[in-house]
Coordinates of C-alpha atoms in Angstrom, one line a residue:
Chain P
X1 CA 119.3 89.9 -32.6
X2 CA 115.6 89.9 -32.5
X3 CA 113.6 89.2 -29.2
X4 CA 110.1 86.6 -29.4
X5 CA 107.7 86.2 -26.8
X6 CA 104.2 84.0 -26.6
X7 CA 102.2 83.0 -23.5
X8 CA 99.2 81.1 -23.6
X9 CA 96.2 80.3 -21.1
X10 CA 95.6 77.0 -20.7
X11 CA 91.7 76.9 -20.2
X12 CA 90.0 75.7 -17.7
X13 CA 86.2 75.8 -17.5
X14 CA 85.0 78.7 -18.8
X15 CA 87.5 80.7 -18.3
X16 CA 86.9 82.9 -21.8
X17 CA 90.2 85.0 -22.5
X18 CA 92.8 86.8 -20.6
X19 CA 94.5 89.5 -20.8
X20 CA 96.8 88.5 -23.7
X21 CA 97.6 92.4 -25.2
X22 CA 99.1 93.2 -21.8
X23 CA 101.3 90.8 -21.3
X24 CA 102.6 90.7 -24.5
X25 CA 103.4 94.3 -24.6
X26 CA 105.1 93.8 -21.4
X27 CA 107.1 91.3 -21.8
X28 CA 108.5 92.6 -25.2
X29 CA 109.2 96.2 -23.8
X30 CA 111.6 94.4 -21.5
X31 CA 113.3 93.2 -24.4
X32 CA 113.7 96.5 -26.3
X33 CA 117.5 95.9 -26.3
X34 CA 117.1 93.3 -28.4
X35 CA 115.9 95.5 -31.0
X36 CA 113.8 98.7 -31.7
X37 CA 113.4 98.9 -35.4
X38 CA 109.4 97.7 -35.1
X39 CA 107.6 95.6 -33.1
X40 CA 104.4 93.3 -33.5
X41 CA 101.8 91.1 -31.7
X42 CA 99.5 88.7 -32.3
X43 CA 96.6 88.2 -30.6
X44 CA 93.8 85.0 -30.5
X45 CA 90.9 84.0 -29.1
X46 CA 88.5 86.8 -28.7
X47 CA 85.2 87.1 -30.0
X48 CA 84.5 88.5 -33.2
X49 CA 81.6 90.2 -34.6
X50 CA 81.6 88.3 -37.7
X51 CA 83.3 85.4 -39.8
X52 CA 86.8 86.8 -39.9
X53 CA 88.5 90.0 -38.4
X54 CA 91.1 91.8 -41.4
X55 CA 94.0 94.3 -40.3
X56 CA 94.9 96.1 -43.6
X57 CA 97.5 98.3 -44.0
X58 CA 97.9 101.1 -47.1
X59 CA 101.9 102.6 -47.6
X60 CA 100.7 106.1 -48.2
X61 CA 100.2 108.4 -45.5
X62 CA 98.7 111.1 -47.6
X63 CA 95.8 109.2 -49.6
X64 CA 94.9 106.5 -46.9
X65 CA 91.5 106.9 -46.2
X66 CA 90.6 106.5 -49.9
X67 CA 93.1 103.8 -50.3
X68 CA 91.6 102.0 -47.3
X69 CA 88.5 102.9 -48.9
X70 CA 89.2 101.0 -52.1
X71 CA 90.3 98.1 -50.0
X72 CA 87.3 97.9 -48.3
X73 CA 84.9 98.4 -51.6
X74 CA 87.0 95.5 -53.3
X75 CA 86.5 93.0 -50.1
X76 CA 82.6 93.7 -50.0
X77 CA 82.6 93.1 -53.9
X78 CA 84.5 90.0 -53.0
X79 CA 81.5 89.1 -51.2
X80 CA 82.6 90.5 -47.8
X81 CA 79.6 92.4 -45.8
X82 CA 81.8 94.5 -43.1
X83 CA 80.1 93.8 -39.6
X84 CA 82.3 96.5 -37.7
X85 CA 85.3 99.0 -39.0
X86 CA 88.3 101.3 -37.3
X87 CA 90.6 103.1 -39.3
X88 CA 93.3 105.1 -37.5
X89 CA 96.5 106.6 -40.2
X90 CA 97.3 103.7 -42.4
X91 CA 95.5 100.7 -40.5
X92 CA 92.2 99.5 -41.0
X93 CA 90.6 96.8 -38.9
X94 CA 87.7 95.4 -40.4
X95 CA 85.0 92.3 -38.9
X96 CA 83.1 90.8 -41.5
X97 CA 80.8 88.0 -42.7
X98 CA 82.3 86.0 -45.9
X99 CA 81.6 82.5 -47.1
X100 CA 83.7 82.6 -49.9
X101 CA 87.5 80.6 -50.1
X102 CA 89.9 83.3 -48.6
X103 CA 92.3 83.2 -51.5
X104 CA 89.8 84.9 -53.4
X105 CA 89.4 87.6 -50.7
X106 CA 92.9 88.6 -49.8
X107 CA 93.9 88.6 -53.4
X108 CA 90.8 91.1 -54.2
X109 CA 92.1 93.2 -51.1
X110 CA 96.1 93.2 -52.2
X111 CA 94.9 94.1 -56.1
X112 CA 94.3 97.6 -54.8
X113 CA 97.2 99.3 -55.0
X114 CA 99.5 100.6 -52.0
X115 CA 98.0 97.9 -49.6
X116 CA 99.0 95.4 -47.4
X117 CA 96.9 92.3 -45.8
X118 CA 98.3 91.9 -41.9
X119 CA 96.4 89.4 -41.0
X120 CA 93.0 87.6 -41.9
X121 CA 91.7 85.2 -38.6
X122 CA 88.7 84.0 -37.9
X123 CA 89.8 85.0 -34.1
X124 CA 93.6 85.8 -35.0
X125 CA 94.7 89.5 -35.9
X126 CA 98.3 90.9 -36.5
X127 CA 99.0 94.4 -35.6
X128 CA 102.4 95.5 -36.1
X129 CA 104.5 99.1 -36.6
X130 CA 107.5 100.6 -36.4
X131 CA 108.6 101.8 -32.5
X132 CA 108.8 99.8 -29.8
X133 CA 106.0 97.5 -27.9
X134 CA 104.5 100.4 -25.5
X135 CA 105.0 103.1 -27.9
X136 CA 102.8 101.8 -30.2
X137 CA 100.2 100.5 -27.3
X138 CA 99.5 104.2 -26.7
X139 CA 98.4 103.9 -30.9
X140 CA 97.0 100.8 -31.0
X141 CA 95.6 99.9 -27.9
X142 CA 96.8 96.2 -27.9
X143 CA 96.4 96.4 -23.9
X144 CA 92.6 96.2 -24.1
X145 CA 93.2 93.4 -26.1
X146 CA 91.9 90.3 -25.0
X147 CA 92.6 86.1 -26.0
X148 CA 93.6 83.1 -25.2
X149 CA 97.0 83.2 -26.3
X150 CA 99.6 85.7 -28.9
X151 CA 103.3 86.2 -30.0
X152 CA 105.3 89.1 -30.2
X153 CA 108.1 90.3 -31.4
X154 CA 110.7 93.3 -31.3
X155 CA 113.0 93.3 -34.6
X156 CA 117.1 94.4 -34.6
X157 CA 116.7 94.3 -39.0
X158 CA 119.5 92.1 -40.5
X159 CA 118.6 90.9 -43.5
X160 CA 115.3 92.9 -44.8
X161 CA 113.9 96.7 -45.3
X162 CA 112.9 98.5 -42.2
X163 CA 108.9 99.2 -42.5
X164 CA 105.5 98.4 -41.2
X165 CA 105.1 95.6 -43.4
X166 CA 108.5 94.1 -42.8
X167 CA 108.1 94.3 -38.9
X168 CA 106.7 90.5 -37.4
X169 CA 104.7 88.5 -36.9
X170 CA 104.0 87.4 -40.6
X171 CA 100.7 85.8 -41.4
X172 CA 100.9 83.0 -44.1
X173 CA 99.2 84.4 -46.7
X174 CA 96.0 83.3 -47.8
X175 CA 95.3 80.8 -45.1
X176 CA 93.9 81.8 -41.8
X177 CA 95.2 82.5 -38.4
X178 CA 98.6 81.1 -38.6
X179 CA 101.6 83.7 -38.2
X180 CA 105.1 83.4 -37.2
X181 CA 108.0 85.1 -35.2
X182 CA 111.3 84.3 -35.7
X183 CA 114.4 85.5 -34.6
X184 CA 117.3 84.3 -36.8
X185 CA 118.5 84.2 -40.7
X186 CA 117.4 81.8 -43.2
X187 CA 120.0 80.8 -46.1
X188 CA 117.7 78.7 -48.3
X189 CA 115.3 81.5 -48.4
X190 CA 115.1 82.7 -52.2
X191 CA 115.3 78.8 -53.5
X192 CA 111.8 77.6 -51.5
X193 CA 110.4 81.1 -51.8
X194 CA 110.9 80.7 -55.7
X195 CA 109.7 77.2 -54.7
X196 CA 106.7 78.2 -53.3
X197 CA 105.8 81.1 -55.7
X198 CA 106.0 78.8 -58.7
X199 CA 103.4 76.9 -56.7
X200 CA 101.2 79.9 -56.6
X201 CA 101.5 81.4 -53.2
X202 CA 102.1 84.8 -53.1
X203 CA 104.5 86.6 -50.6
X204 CA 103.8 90.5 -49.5
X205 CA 107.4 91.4 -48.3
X206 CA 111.5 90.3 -48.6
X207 CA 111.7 89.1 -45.3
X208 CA 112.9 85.5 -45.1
X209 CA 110.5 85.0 -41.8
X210 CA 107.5 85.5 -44.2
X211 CA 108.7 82.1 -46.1
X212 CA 108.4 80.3 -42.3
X213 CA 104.7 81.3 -42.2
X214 CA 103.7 79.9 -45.5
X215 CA 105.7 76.9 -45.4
X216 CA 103.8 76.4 -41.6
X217 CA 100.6 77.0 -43.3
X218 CA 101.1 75.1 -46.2
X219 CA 102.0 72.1 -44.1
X220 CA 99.0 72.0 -42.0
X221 CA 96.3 72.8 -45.4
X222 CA 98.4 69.5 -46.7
X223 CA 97.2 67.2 -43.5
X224 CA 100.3 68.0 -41.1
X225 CA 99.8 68.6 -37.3
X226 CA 101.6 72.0 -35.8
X227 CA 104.2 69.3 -34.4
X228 CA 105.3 67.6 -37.3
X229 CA 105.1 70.4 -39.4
X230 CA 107.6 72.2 -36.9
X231 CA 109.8 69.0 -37.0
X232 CA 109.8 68.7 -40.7
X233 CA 110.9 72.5 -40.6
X234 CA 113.9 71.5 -38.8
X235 CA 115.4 70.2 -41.7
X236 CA 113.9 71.7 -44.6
X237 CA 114.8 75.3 -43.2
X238 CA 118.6 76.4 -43.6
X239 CA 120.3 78.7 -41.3
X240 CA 119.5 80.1 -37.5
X241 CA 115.9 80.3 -36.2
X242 CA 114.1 80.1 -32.8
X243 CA 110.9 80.9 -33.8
X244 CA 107.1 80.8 -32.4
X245 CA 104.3 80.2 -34.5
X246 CA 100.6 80.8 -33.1
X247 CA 97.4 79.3 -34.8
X248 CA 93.8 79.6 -33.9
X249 CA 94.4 76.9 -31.2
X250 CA 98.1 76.2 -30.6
X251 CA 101.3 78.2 -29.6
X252 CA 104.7 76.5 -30.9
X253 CA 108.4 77.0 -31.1
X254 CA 111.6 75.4 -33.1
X255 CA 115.0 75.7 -32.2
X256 CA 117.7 75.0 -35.2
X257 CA 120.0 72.1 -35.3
X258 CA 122.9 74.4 -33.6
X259 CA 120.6 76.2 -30.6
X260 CA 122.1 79.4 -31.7
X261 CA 119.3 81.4 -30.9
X262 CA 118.1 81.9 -27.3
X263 CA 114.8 80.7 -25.5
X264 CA 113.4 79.8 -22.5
X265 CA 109.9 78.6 -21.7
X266 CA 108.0 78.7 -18.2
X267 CA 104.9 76.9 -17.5
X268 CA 102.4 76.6 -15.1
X269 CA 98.9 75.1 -14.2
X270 CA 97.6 78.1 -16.2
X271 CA 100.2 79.8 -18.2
X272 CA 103.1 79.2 -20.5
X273 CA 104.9 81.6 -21.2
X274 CA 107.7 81.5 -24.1
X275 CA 110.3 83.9 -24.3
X276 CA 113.8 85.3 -25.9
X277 CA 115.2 86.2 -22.3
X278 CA 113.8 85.4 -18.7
X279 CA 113.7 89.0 -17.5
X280 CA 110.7 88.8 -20.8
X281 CA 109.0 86.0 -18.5
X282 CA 108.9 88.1 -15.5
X283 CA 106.7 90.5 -17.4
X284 CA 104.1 87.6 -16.3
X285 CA 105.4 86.1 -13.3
X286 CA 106.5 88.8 -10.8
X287 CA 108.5 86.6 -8.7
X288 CA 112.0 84.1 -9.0
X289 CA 111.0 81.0 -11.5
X290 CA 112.3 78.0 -12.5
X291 CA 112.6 78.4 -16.1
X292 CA 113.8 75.8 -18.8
X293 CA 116.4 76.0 -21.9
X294 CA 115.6 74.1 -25.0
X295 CA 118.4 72.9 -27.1
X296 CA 119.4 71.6 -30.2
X297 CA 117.0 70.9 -33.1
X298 CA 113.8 71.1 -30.4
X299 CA 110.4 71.4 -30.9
X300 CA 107.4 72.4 -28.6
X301 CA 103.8 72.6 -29.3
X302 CA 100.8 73.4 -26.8
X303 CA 97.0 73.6 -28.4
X304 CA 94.2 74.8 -26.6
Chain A
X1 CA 128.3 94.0 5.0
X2 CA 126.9 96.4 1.9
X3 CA 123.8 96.2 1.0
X4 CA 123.5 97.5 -2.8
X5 CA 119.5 97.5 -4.2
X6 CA 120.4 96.9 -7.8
X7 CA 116.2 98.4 -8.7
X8 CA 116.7 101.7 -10.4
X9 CA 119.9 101.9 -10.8
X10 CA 121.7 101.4 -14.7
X11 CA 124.4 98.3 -15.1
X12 CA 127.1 101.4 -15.0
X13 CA 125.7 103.1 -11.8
X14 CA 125.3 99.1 -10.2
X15 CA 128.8 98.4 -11.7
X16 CA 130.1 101.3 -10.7
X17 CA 129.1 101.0 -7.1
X18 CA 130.4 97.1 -6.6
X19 CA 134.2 97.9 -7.6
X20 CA 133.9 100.7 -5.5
X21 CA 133.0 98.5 -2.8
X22 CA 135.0 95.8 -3.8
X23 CA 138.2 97.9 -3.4
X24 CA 137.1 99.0 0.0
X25 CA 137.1 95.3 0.6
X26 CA 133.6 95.3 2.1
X27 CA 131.0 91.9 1.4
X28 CA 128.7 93.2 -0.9
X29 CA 124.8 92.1 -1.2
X30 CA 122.8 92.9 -4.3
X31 CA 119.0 92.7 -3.9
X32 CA 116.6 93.1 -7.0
X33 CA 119.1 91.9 -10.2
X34 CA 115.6 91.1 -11.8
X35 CA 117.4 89.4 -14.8
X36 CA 119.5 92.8 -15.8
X37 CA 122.6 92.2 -18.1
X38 CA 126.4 92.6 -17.7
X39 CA 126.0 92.6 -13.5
X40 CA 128.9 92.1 -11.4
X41 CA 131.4 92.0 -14.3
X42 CA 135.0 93.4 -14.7
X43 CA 135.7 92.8 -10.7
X44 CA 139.2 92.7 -9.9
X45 CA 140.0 92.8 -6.4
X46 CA 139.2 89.6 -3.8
X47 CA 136.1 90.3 -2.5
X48 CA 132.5 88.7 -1.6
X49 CA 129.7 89.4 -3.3
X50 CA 125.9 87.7 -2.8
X51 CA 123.5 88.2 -5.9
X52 CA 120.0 87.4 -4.7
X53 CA 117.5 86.4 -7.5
X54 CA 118.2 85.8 -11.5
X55 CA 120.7 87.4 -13.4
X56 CA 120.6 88.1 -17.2
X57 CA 123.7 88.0 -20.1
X58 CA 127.4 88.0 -19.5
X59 CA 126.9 87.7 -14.9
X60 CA 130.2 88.3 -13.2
X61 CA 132.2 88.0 -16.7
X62 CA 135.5 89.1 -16.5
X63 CA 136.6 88.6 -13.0
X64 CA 139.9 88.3 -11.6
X65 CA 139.4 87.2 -8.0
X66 CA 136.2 87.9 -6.3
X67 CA 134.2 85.1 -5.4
X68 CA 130.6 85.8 -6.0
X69 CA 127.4 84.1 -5.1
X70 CA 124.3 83.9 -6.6
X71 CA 120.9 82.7 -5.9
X72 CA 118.7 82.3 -9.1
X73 CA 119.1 81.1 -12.8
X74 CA 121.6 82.7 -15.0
X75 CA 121.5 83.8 -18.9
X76 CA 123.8 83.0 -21.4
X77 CA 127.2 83.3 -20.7
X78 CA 127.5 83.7 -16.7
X79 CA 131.8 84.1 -16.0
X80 CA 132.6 84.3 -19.3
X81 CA 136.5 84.8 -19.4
X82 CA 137.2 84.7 -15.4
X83 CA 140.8 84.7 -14.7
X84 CA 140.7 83.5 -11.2
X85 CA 137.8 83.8 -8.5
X86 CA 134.5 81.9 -7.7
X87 CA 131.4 82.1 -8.9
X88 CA 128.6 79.6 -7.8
X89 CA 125.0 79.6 -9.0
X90 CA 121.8 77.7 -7.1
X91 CA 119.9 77.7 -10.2
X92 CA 120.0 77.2 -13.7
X93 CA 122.4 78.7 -16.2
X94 CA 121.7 79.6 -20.0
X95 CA 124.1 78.8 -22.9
X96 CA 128.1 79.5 -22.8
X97 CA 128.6 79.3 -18.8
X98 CA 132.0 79.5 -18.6
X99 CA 133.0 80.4 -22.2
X100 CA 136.7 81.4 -22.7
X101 CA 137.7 80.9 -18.9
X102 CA 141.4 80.5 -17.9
X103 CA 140.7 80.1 -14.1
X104 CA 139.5 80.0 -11.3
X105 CA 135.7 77.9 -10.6
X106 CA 132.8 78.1 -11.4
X107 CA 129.8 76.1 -10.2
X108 CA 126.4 75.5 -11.4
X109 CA 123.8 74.2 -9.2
X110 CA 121.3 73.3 -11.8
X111 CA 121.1 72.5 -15.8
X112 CA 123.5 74.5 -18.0
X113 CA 122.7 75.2 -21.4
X114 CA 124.4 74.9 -25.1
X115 CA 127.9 75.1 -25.2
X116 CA 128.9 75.2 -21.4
X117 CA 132.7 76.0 -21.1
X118 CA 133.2 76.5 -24.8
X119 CA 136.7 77.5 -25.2
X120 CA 137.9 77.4 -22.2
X121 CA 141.7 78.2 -21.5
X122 CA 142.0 76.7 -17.7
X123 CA 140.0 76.7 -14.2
X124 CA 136.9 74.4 -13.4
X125 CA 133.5 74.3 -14.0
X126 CA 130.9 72.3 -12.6
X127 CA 127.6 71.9 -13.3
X128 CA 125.2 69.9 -10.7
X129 CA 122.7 69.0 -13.2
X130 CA 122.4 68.4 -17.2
X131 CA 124.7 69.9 -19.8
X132 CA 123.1 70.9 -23.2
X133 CA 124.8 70.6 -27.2
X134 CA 128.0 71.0 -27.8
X135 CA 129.5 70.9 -24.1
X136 CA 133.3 72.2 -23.8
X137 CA 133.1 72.9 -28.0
X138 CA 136.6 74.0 -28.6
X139 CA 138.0 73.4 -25.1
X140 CA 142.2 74.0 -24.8
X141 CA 142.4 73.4 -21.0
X142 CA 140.6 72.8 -17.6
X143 CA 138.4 70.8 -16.3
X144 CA 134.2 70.6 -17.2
X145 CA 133.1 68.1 -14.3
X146 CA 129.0 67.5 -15.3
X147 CA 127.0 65.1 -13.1
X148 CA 124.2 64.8 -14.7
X149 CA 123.7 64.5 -19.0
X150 CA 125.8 66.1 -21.7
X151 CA 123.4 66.6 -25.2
X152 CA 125.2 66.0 -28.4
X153 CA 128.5 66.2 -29.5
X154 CA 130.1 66.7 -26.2
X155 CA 134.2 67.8 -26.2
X156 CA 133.9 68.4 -30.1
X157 CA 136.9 69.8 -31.5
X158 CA 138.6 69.9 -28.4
X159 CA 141.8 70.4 -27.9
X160 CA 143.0 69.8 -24.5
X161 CA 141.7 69.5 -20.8
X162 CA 139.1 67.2 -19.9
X163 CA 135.4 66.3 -19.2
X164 CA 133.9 63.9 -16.9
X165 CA 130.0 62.9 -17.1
X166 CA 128.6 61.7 -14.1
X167 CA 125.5 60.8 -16.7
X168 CA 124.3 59.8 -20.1
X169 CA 126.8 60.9 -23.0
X170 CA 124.2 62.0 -26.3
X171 CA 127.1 61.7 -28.6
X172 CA 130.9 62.3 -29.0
X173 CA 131.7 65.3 -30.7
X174 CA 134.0 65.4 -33.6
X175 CA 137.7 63.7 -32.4
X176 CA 136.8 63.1 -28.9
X177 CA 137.0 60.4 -27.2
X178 CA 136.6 58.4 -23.5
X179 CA 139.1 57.6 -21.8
X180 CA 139.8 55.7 -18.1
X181 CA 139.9 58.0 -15.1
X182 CA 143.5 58.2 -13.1
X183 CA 142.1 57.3 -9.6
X184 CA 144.2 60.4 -8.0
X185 CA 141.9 62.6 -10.4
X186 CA 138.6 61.0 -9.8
X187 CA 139.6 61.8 -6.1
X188 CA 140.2 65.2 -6.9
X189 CA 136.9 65.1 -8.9
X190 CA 134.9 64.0 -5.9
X191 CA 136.5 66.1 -3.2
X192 CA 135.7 69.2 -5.6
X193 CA 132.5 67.9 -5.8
X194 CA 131.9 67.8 -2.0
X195 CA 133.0 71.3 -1.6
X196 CA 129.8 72.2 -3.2
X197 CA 128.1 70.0 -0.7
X198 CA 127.5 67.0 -3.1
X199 CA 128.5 63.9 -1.5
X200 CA 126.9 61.3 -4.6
X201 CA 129.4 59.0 -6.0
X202 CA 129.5 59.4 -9.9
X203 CA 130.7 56.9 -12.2
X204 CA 132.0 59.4 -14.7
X205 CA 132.9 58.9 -17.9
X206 CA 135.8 61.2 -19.5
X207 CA 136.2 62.6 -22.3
X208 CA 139.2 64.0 -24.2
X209 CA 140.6 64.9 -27.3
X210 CA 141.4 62.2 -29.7
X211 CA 144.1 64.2 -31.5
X212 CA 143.2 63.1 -34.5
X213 CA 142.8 66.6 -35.8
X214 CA 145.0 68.1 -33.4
X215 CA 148.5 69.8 -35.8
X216 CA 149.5 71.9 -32.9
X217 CA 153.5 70.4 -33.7
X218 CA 153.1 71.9 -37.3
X219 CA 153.3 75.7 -37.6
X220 CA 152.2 77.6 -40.0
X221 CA 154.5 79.1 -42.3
X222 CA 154.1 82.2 -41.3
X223 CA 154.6 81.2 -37.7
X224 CA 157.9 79.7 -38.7
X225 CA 159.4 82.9 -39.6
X226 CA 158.3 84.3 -36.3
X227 CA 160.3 81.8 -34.6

């Protein structure tokens, strides 16, 4: 199974953000029966302090302050100067100023060994564990977490490990802000990931909805808009998917060609709200709503 | 009348309570479904019950009599495999309303979603607005009366039964086909349709099975040596 949940405030005036973390969390507990193996969020639109906010993420319990360490040393080497830092156990979270090309910094971060990149935004940032969604709010503190819009997701493993890294969303390495949730199977997985690897872009796990993030980002660093590059993904992916994608100013879904994968979508003068099941979108609206269904080979976008 | 405040309580504790009070013949209210799974289901004694607000998977699946009422959208699979009974819906329903149903009726007030009445073995089921994909995939009997839209591939791989379209048809599934409506059923069709208090005339378009892939007259082997 899998459940996938977005929302995103339209804004109007100055509005500024909203309280994104909260809603996300609650609208993915709701779903917990759709799977407990790990859970993740992304979150937009807040202010950084700095050029780009990093989530890093080391493997080893036991050495991870060094490791983290390391990371860190080989990012300000890259040219990185850290503007603010929290580690807590494995995660970092870093803010800093960079004017280099981002290839270059994520792949001086991943040469250190036993580390993961999450999520480099310049307003996007993944954070994602094991447990479910309010379990690992009382770790993270994605409540106080504030944007314009996010995605979430709650994972039932089928076809991949069962880890921190493997848990959603995946960001598309080494482009910014663009990461995916997807609740389905690919089949054609291994051919474009080979595909894409022989074109030099570099996957961090063996989960098939890390290949839907790249071919996203990919797409839009080659001149495509969100929407056609969700349309064109209708046919170039094989297998079942409804999955949301969130960039530094949009929010998206796709539904495959056979709507095997459930979704429904509410919006409002303010809000929509995307989500797996509707008891997910009265996490944000307390009372009865009209809700829609998309079917078959459908595609949605929404930018800010 | 019962009044049964479905907020705190599991689906085995709600469950529980409604055939309890289903056998004690009593009209049953449940307030505060808020989109919970598996309510109402496995019912089997004639009895009322009123759901007020949205209910989640697999709503009053498995009945065998009751009629049951509710007021609010459904999720996927609302009366899956009702023997005989009523279930009506204001709102709108998610995919598979109706899947595997072998009587009874069922009616939607609003859209239904993916593969309404897929499989179904008898009964009727009605939807007041727009069908999604795949509508009455793998149907072997009944009826699937839709007065609005069906999406694509509407009756495919059907085997029996039929569907009228009071709309637009996206496309014919694989072998099915249109065919002209018997005036003594489009009657019937109407007069069901008035029950649930909708009095516009339809021009519906049917669809059946085209047979072409239909081998029902040639056994398997195995089957022969049954027989």
């Amino acid at each position: 199974m899998c459940g996938v949940g977005g929302i995103l405030y339209k804004k109007i005036g100055n509005q500024g953000t909203s309280s994104v973390g909260k809603d996300l969390v609650k609208m993915l507990e709701s779903m917990t029966h759709r799977g407990q193996d790990s859970s993740g969020f992304t979150v937009v639109g807040e202010d950084i302090d700095g050029d780009l906010v990093l989530r890093i993420w080391t493997d080893d319990p036991a050495q991870a302050a060094d490791i983290l360490s390391m990371a860190e040393e080989a990012l300000q080497k890259a040219g990185g100067v850290v503007r603010t830092r929290s580690a807590w156990g494995q995660f970092l979270r870093l803010t800093i100023d960079y004017e280099g090309e981002i290839p270059a910094l994520a792949e001086a971060i991943l040469n250190t060994p036993g580390v993961a990149l999450h999520s480099i935004g310049e307003t996007s940032e993944v954070i994602k564990d094991v447990g479910t969604p309010v379990a690992m709010d009382g770790i993270h503190s994605l409540s106080q977490m504030r944007g314009t819009h996010g995605i979430g997701h709650v994972r039932m493993a089928t076809e991949s490990r069962v880890d921190v890294n493997h848990a959603h969303p995946f960001w598309a390495y080494p482009f910014t802000d663009v990461t995916v949730v997807h609740n389905g199977q690919l089949t054609n997985y291994h051919k474009l990931k080979r595909m894409y690897e022989d074109q030099g872009h570099r996957f961090q796990t063996g989960n098939d909805s890390e290949l839907i993030a790249v071919y996203l980002a990919d797409k839009l660093a080659n001149g495509d808009t969100l929407d056609s590059a969700l349309r064109s993904s209708l046919s170039d992916l094989d297998g079942t998917f409804t999955y949301l994608v969130s960039t530094k100013d949009g929010l998206g879904y796709a539904k495959d060609q056979w709507s095997a994968k459930p979704l429904v979508t509410m919006e409002t003068d303010d809000i929509i709200a995307i989500a797996s099941e509707e008891i997910a979108l009265r996490g944000v609206f307390n009372q009865e709503i009209d809700r829609v269904e998309p079917q078959n080979n459908e595609v949605m976008t929404w930018l800010l | 009348m019962v009044i049964v405040n479905a907020a705190g309580l599991t689906t085995r504790e709600l469950n529980g309570r409604l055939k309890e009070l289903a056998a004690s013949g009593q009209e049953i209210t449940v307030l505060n479904p808020h989109v919970g799974h598996n309510i109402a289901v496995g019912i089997f004694e004639s009895c009322r019950i009123q759901i007020t607000g949205s209910v989640g998977y697999y709503a009053a699946s498995l009945l065998d009599g009751p009629e049951v009422a509710i007021d609010g959208n459904a999720g996927w699979a609302l009366g899956e495999n009702m023997m005989a009974g009523k279930i009506t819906l204001t709102k709108d329903a998610g995919a598979s309303v109706g899947s595997t149903m072998r009587g009874g009726e069922l009616f939607v007030g609003g859209n239904a979603g993916a593969r309404a009445g897929i499989s179904m073995k008898g009964g009727t089921l009605i939807v007041g607005g727009n069908a999604g994909f795949l509508t009455g995939f793998m149907m072997q009997k009944g009826r699937i009366i839709v007065c609005g839209d069906v999406g694509e591939a509407v009756g495919d791989s059907m085997y029996e039964g039929a569907i009228y379209v009071g709309g637009e048809i996206g496309s014919l599934g694989t072998d099915a086909k249109t065919e002209e409506i018997g005036e003594d059923e489009l009657l019937d069709i109407l007069a069901t349709l008035e029950s649930h208090g909708i009095k516009q005339r339809y021009t519906f378009t049917k669809v059946v099975s085209a047979k072409k892939l239909y081998h029902f007259d040639s056994l398997e082997r195995l089957e022969k040596t049954v027989i």
